[in-house]
JSON list of C-alpha atoms and ligand atoms in Angstrom, two decimals:
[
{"chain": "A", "resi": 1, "resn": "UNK", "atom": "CA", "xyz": [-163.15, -10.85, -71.71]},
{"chain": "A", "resi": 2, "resn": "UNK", "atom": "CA", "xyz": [-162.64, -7.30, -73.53]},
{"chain": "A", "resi": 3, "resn": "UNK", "atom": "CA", "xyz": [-158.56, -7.03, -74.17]},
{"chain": "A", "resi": 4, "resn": "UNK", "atom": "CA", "xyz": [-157.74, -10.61, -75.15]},
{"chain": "A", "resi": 5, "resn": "UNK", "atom": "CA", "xyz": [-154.14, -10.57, -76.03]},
{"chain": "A", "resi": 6, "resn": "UNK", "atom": "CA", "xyz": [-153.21, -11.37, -79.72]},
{"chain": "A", "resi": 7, "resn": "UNK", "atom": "CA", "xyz": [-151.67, -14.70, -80.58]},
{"chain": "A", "resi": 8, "resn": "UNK", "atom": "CA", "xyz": [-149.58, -15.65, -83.16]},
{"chain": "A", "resi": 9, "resn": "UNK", "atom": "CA", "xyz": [-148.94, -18.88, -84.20]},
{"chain": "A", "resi": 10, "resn": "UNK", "atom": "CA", "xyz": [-145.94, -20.64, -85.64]},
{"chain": "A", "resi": 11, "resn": "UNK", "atom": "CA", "xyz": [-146.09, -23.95, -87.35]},
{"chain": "A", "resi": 12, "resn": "UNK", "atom": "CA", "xyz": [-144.05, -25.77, -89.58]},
{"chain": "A", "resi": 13, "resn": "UNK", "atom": "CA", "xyz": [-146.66, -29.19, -89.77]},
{"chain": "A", "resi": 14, "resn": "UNK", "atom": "CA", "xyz": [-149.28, -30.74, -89.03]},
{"chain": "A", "resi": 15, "resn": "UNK", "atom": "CA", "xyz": [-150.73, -28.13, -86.53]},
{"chain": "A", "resi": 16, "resn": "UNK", "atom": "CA", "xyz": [-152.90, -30.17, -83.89]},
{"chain": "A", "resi": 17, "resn": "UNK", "atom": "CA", "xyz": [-151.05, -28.12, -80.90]},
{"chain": "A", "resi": 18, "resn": "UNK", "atom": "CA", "xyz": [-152.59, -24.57, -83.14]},
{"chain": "A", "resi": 19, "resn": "UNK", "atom": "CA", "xyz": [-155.86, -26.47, -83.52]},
{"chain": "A", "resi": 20, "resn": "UNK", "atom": "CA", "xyz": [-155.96, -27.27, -79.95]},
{"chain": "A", "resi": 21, "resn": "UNK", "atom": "CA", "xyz": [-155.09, -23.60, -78.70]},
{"chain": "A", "resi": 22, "resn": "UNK", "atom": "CA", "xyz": [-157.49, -22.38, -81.42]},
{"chain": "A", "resi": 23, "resn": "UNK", "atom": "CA", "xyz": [-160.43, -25.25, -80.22]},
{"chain": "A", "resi": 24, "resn": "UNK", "atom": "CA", "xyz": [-160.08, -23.70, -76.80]},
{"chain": "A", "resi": 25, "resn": "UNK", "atom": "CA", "xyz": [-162.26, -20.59, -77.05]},
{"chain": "A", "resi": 26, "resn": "UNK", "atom": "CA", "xyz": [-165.26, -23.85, -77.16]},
{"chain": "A", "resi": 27, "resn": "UNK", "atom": "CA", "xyz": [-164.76, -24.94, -73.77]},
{"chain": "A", "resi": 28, "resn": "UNK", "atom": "CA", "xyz": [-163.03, -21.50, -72.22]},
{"chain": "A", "resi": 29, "resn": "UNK", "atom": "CA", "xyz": [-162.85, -17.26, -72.64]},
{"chain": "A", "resi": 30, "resn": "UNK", "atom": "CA", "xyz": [-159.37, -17.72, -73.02]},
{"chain": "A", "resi": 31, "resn": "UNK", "atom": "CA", "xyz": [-157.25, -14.30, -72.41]},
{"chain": "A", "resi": 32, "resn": "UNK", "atom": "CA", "xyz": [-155.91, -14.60, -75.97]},
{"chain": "A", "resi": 33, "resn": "UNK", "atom": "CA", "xyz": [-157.20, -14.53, -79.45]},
{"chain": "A", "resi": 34, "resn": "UNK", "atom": "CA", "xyz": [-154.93, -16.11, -82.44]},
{"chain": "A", "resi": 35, "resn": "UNK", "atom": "CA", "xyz": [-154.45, -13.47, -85.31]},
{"chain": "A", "resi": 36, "resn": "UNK", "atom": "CA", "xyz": [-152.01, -14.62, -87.26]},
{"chain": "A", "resi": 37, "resn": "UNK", "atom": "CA", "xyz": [-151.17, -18.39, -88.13]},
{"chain": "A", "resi": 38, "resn": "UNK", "atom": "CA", "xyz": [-147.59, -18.25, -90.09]},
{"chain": "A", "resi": 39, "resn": "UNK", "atom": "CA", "xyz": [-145.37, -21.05, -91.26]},
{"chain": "A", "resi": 40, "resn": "UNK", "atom": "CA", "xyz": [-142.25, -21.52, -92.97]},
{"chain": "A", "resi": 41, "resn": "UNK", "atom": "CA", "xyz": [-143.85, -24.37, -94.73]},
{"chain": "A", "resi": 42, "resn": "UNK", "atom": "CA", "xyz": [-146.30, -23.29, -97.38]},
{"chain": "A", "resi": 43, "resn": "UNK", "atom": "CA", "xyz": [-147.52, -26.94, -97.59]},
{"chain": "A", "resi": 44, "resn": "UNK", "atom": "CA", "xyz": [-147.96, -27.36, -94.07]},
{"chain": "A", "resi": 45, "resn": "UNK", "atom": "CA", "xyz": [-151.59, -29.63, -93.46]},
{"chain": "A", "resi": 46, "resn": "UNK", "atom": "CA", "xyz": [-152.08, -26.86, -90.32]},
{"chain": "A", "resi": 47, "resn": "UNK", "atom": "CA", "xyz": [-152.64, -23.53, -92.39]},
{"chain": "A", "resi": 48, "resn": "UNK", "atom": "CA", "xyz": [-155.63, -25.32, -94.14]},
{"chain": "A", "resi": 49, "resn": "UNK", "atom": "CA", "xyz": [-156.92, -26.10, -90.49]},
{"chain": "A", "resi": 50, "resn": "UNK", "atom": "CA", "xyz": [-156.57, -22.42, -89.24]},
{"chain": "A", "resi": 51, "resn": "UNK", "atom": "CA", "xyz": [-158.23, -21.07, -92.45]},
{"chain": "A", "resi": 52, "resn": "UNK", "atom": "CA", "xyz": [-161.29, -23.68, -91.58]},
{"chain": "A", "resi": 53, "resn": "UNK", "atom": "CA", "xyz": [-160.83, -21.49, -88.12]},
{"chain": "A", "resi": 54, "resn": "UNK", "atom": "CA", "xyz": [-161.43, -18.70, -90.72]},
{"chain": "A", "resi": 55, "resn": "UNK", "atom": "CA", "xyz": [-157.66, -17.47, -88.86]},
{"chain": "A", "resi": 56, "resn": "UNK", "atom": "CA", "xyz": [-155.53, -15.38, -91.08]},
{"chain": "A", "resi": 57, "resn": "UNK", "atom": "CA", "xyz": [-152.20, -17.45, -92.18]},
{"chain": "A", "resi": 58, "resn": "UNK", "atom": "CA", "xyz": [-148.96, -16.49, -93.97]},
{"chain": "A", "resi": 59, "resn": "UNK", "atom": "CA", "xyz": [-146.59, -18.51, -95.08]},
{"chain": "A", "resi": 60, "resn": "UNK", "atom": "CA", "xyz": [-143.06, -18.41, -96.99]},
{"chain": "A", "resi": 61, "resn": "UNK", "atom": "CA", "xyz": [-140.59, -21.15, -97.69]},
{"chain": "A", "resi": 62, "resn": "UNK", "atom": "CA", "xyz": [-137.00, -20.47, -95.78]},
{"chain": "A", "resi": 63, "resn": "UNK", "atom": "CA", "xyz": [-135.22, -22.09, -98.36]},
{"chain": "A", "resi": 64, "resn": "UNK", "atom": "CA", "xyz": [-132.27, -20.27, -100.17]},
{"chain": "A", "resi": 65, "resn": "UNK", "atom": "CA", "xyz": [-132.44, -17.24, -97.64]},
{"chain": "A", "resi": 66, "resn": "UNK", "atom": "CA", "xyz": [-130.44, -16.38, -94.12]},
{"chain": "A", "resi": 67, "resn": "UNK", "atom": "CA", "xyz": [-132.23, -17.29, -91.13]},
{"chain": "A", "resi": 68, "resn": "UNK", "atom": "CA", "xyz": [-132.04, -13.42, -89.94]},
{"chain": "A", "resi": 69, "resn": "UNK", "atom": "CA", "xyz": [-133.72, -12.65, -93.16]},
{"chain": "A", "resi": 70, "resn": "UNK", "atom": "CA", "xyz": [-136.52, -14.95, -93.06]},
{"chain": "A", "resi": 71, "resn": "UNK", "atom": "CA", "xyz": [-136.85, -13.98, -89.49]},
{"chain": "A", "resi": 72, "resn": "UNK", "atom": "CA", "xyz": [-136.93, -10.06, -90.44]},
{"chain": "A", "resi": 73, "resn": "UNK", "atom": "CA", "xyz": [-139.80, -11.09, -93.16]},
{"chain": "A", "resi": 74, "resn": "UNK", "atom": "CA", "xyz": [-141.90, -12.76, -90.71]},
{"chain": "A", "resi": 75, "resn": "UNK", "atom": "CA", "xyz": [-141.88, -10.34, -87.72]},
{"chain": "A", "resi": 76, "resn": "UNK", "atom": "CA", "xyz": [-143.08, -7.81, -90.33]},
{"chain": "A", "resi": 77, "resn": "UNK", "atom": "CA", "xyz": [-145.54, -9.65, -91.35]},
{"chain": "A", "resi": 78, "resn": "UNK", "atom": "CA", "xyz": [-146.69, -10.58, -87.02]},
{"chain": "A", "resi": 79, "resn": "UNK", "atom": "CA", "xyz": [-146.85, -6.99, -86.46]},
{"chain": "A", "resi": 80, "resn": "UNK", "atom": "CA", "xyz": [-148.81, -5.90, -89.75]},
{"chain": "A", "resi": 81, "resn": "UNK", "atom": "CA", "xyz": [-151.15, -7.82, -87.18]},
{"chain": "A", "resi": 82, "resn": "UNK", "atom": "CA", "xyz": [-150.47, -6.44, -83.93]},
{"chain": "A", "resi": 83, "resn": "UNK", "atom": "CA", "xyz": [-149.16, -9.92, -82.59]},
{"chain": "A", "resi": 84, "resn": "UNK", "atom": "CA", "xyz": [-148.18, -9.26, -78.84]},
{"chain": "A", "resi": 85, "resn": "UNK", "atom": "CA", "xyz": [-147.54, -13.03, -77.64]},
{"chain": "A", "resi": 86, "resn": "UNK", "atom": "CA", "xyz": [-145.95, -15.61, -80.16]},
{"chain": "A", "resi": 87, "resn": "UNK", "atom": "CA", "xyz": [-147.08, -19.16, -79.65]},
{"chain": "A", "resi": 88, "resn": "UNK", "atom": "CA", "xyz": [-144.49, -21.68, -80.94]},
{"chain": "A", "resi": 89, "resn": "UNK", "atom": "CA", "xyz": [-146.47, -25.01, -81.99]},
{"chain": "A", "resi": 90, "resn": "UNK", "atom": "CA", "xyz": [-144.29, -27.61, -84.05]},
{"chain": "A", "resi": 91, "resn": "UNK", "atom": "CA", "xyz": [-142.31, -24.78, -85.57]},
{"chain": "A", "resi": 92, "resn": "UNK", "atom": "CA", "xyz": [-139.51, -27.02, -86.37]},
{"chain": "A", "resi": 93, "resn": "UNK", "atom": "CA", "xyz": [-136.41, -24.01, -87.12]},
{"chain": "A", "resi": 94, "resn": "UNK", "atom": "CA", "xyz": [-134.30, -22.48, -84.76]},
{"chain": "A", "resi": 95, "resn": "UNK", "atom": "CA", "xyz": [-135.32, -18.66, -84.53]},
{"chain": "A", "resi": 96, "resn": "UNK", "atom": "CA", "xyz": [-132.39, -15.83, -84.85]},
{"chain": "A", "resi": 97, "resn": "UNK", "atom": "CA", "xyz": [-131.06, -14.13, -81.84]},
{"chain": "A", "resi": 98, "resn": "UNK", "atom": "CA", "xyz": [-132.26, -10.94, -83.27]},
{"chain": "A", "resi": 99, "resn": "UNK", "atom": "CA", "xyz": [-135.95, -11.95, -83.65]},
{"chain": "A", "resi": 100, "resn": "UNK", "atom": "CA", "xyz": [-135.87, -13.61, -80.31]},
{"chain": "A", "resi": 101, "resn": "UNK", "atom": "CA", "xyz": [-134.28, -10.00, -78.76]},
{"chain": "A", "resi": 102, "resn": "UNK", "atom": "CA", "xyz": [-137.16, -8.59, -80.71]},
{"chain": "A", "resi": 103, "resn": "UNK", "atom": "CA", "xyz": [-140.11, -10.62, -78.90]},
{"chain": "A", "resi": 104, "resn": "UNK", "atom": "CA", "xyz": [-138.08, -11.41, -75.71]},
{"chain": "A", "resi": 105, "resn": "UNK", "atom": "CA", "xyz": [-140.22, -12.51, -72.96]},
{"chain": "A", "resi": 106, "resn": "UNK", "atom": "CA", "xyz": [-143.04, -13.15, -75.61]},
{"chain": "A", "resi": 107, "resn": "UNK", "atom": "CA", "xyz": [-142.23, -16.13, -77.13]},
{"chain": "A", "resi": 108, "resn": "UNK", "atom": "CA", "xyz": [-144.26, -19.65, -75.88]},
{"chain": "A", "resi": 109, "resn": "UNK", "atom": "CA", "xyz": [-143.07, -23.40, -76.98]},
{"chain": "A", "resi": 110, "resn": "UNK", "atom": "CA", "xyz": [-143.86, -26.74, -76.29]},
{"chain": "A", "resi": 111, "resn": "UNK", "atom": "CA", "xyz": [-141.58, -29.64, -76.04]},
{"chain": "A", "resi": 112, "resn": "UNK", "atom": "CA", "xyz": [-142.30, -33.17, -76.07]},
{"chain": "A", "resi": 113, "resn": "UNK", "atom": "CA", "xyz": [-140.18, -33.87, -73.01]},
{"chain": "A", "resi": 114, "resn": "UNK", "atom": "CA", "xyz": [-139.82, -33.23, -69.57]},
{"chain": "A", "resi": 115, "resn": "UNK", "atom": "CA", "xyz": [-137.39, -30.30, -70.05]},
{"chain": "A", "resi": 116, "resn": "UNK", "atom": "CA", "xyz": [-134.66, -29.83, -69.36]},
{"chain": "A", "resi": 117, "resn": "UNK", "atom": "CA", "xyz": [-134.42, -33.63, -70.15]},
{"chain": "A", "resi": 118, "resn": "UNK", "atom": "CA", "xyz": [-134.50, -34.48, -73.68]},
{"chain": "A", "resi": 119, "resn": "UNK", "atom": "CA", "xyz": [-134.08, -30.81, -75.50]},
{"chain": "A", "resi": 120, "resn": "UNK", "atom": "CA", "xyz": [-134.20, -31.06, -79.36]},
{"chain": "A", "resi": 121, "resn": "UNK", "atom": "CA", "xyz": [-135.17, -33.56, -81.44]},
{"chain": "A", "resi": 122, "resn": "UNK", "atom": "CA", "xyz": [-136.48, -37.61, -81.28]},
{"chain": "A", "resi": 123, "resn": "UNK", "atom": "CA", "xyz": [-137.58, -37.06, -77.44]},
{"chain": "A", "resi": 124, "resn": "UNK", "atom": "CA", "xyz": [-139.60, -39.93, -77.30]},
{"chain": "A", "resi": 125, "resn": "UNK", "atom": "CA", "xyz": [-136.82, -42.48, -78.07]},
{"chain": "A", "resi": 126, "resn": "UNK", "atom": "CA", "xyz": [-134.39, -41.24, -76.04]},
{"chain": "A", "resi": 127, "resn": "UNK", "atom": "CA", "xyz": [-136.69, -41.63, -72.96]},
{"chain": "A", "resi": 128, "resn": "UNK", "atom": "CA", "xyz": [-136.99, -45.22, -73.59]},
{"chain": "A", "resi": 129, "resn": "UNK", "atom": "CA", "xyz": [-133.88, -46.00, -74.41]},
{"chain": "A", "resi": 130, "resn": "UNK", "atom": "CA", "xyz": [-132.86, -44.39, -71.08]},
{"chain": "A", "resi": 131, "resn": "UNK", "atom": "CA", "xyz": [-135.48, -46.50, -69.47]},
{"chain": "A", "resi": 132, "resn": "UNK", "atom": "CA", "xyz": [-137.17, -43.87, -68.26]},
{"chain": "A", "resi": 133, "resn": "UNK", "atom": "CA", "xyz": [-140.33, -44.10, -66.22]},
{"chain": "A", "resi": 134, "resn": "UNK", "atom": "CA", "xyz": [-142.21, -40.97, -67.21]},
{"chain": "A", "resi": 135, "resn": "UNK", "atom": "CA", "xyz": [-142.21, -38.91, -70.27]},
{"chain": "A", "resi": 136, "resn": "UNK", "atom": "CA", "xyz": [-144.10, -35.81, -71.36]},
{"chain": "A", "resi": 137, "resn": "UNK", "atom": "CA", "xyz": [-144.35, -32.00, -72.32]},
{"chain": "A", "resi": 138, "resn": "UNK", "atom": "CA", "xyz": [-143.06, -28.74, -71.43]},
{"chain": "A", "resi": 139, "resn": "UNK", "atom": "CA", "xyz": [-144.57, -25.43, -71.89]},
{"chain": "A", "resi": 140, "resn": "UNK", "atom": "CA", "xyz": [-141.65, -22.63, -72.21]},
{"chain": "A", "resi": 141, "resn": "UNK", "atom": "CA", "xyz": [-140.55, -19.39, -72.76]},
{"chain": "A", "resi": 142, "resn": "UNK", "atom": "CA", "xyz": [-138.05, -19.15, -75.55]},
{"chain": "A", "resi": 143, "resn": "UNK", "atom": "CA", "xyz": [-134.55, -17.64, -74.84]},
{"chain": "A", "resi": 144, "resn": "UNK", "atom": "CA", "xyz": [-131.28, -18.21, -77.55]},
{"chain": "A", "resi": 145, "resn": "UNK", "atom": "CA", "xyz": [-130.68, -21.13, -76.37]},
{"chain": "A", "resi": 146, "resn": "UNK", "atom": "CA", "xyz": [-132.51, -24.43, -77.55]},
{"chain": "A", "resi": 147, "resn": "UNK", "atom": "CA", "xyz": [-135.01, -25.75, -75.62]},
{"chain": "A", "resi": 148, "resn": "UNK", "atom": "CA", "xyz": [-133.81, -24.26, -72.77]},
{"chain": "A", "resi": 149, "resn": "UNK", "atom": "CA", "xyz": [-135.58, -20.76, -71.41]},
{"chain": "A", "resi": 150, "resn": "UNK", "atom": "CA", "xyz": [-137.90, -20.94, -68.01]},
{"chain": "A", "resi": 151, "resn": "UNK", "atom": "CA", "xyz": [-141.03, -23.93, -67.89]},
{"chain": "A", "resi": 152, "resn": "UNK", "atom": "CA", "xyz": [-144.24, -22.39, -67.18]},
{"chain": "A", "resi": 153, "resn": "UNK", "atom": "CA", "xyz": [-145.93, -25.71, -66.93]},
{"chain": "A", "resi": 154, "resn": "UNK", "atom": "CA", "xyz": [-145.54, -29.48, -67.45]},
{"chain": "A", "resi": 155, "resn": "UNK", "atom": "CA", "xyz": [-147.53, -32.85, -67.92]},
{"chain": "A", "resi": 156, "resn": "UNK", "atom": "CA", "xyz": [-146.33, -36.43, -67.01]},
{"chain": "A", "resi": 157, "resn": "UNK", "atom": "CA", "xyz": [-147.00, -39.45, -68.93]},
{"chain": "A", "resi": 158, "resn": "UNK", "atom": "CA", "xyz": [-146.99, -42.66, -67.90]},
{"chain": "A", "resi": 159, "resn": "UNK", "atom": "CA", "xyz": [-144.10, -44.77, -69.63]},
{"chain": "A", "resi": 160, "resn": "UNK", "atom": "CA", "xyz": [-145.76, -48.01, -70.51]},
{"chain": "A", "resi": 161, "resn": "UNK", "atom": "CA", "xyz": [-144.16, -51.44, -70.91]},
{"chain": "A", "resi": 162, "resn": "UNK", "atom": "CA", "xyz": [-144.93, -52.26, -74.52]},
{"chain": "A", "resi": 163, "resn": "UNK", "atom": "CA", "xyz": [-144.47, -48.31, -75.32]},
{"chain": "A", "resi": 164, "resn": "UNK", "atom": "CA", "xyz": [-142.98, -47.68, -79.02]},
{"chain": "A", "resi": 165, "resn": "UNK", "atom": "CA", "xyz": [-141.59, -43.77, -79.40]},
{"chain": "A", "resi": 166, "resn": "UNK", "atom": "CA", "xyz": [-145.10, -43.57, -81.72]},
{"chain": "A", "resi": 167, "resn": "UNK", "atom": "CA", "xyz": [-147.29, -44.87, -78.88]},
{"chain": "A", "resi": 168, "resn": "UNK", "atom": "CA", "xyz": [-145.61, -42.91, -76.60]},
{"chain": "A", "resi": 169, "resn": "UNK", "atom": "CA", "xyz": [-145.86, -40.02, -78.89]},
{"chain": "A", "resi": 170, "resn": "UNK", "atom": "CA", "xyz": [-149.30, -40.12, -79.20]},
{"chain": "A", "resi": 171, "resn": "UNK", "atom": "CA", "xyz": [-150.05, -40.03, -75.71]},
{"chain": "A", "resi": 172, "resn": "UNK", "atom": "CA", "xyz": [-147.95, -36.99, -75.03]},
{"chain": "A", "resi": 173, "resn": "UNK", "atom": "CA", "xyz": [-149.81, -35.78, -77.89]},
{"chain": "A", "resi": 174, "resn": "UNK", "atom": "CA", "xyz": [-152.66, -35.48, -76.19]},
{"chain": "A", "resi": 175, "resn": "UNK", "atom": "CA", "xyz": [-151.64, -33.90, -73.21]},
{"chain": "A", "resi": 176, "resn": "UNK", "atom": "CA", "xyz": [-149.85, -31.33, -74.97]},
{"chain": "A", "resi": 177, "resn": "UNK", "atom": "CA", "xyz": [-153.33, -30.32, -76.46]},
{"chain": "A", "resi": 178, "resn": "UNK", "atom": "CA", "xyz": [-154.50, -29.81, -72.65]},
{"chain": "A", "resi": 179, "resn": "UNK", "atom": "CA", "xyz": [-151.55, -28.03, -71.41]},
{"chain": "A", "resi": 180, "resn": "UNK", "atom": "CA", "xyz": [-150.64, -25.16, -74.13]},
{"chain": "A", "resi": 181, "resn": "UNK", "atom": "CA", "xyz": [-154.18, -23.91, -74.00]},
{"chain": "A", "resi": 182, "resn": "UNK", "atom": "CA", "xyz": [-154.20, -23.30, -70.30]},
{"chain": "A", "resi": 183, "resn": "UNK", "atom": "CA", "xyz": [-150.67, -22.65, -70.44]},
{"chain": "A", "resi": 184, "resn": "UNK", "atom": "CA", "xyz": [-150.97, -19.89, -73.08]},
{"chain": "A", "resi": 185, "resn": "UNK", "atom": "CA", "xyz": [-154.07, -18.17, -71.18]},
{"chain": "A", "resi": 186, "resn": "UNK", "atom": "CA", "xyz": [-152.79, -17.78, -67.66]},
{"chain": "A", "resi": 187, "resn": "UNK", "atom": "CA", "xyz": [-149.39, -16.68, -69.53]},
{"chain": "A", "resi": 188, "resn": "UNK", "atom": "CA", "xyz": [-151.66, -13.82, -71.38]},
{"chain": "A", "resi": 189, "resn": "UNK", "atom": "CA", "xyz": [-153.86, -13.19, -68.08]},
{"chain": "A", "resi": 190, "resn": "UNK", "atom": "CA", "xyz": [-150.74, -12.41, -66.35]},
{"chain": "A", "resi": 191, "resn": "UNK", "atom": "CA", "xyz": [-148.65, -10.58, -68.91]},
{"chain": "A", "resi": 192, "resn": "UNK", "atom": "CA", "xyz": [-148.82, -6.93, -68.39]},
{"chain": "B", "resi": 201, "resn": "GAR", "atom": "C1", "xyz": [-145.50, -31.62, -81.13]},
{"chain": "B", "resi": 201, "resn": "GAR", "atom": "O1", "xyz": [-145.35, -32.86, -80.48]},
{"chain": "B", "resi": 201, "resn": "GAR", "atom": "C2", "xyz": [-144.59, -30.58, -80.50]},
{"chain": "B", "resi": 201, "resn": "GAR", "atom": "O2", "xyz": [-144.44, -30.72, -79.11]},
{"chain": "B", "resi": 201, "resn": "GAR", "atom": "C3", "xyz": [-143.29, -30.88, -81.20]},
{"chain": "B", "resi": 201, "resn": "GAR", "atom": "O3", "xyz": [-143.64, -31.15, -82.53]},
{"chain": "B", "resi": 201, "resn": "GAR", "atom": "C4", "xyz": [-144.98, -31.69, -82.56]},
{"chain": "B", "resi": 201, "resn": "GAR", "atom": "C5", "xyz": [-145.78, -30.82, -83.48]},
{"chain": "B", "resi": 201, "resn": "GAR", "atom": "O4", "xyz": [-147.06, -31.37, -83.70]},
{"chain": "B", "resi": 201, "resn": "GAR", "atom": "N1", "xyz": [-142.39, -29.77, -81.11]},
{"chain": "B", "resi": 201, "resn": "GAR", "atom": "C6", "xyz": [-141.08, -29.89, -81.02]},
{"chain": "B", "resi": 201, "resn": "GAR", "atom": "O5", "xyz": [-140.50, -30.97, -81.05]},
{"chain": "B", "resi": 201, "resn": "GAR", "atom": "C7", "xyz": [-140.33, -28.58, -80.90]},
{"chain": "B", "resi": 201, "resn": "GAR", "atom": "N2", "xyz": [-139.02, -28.80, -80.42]},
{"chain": "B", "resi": 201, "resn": "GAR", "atom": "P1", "xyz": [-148.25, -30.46, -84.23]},
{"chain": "B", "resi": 201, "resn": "GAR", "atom": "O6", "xyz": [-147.74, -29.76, -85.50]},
{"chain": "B", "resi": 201, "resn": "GAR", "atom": "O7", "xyz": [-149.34, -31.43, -84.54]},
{"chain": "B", "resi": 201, "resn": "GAR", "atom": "O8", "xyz": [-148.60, -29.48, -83.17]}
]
């Protein structure tokens, strides 16, 4: 596919969901191409996996500065790369109003929930504790408000009997590696 849209990636972590959108150009010709893998985390484990991907990364620690500021750096730095379509993947800090105005309509996230159930944090507990029978993720485009802009595609998991939140967790793990892949692509086929 010529005009593959470019991708970049947040992370503050670990970075399986990156690896997984990154892993996809193996078994697809995705209508995106990751450019840029940033993180406000300089340790984070997933900007040594995206330079194995031989994937550009940039990283700065938040700490000691305002959120706009931080924000102001790192949209510089997305389009230094020509970044058209942000892909949120375990980026674990609320973005400023400003930068979201900035990318509006352009900004991807997953969620380990079924949204709008279970926005923020420790999804995976709450849904037992409520005694939930499903769980899973949520593909979404970002607005202001947490959590909360329009779902663009979901997965359901199975709530098991003996489920801990890790168990759980690790099985919504792995759908969320199936779903942001295909989620991100049709999103780019279909963005003008
Ligand atoms: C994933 O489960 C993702 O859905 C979640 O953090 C994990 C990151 O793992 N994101 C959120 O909770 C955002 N609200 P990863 O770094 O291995 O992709």
């Amino acid at each position: 596919m010529a005009d593959k849209k470019r991708v970049g990636v947040l992370i503050s972590g670990r970075g399986s969901n990156m690896e997984a959108l990154a892993e996809y150009k193996r078994i697809a010709d995705p209508a995106y191409s990751i450019v840029l893998v940033a993180s406000n985390v300089p340790e984070a484990r997933g900007l040594v996996v995206a330079r194995r991907f031989g994937i550009e990364t940039w990283a700065h620690s938040h700490k000691g500065m305002e959120r706009a500021e931080f924000d102001r750096m790192m949209d510089e730095e997305l389009r230094r790369h020509d970044v058209e379509v942000i892909a949120l993947a375990g980026y674990m800090r609320l973005l400023s109003p400003e930068f979201i105005a900035r990318w509006r309509g352009r900004i991807l996230n997953i969620h380990p929930s079924l949204l709008p159930l279970y926005k923020g944090l420790d999804t995976h507990r709450r849904a037992l504790v409520a005694g939930e029978q499903h769980a899973g993720c949520s593909v979404h485009v970002v607005t202001e408000d947490l959590d909360d802009g329009p779902v663009i595609s979901q997965a359901k998991v199975k709530i098991l009997p003996r489920d801990t939140p890790e168990s759980l967790a690790e099985r919504v793990l792995a759908e969320e590696h199936k779903l942001y892949p295909a989620a991100l692509d049709k999103f780019c086929r279909e963005l003008n």
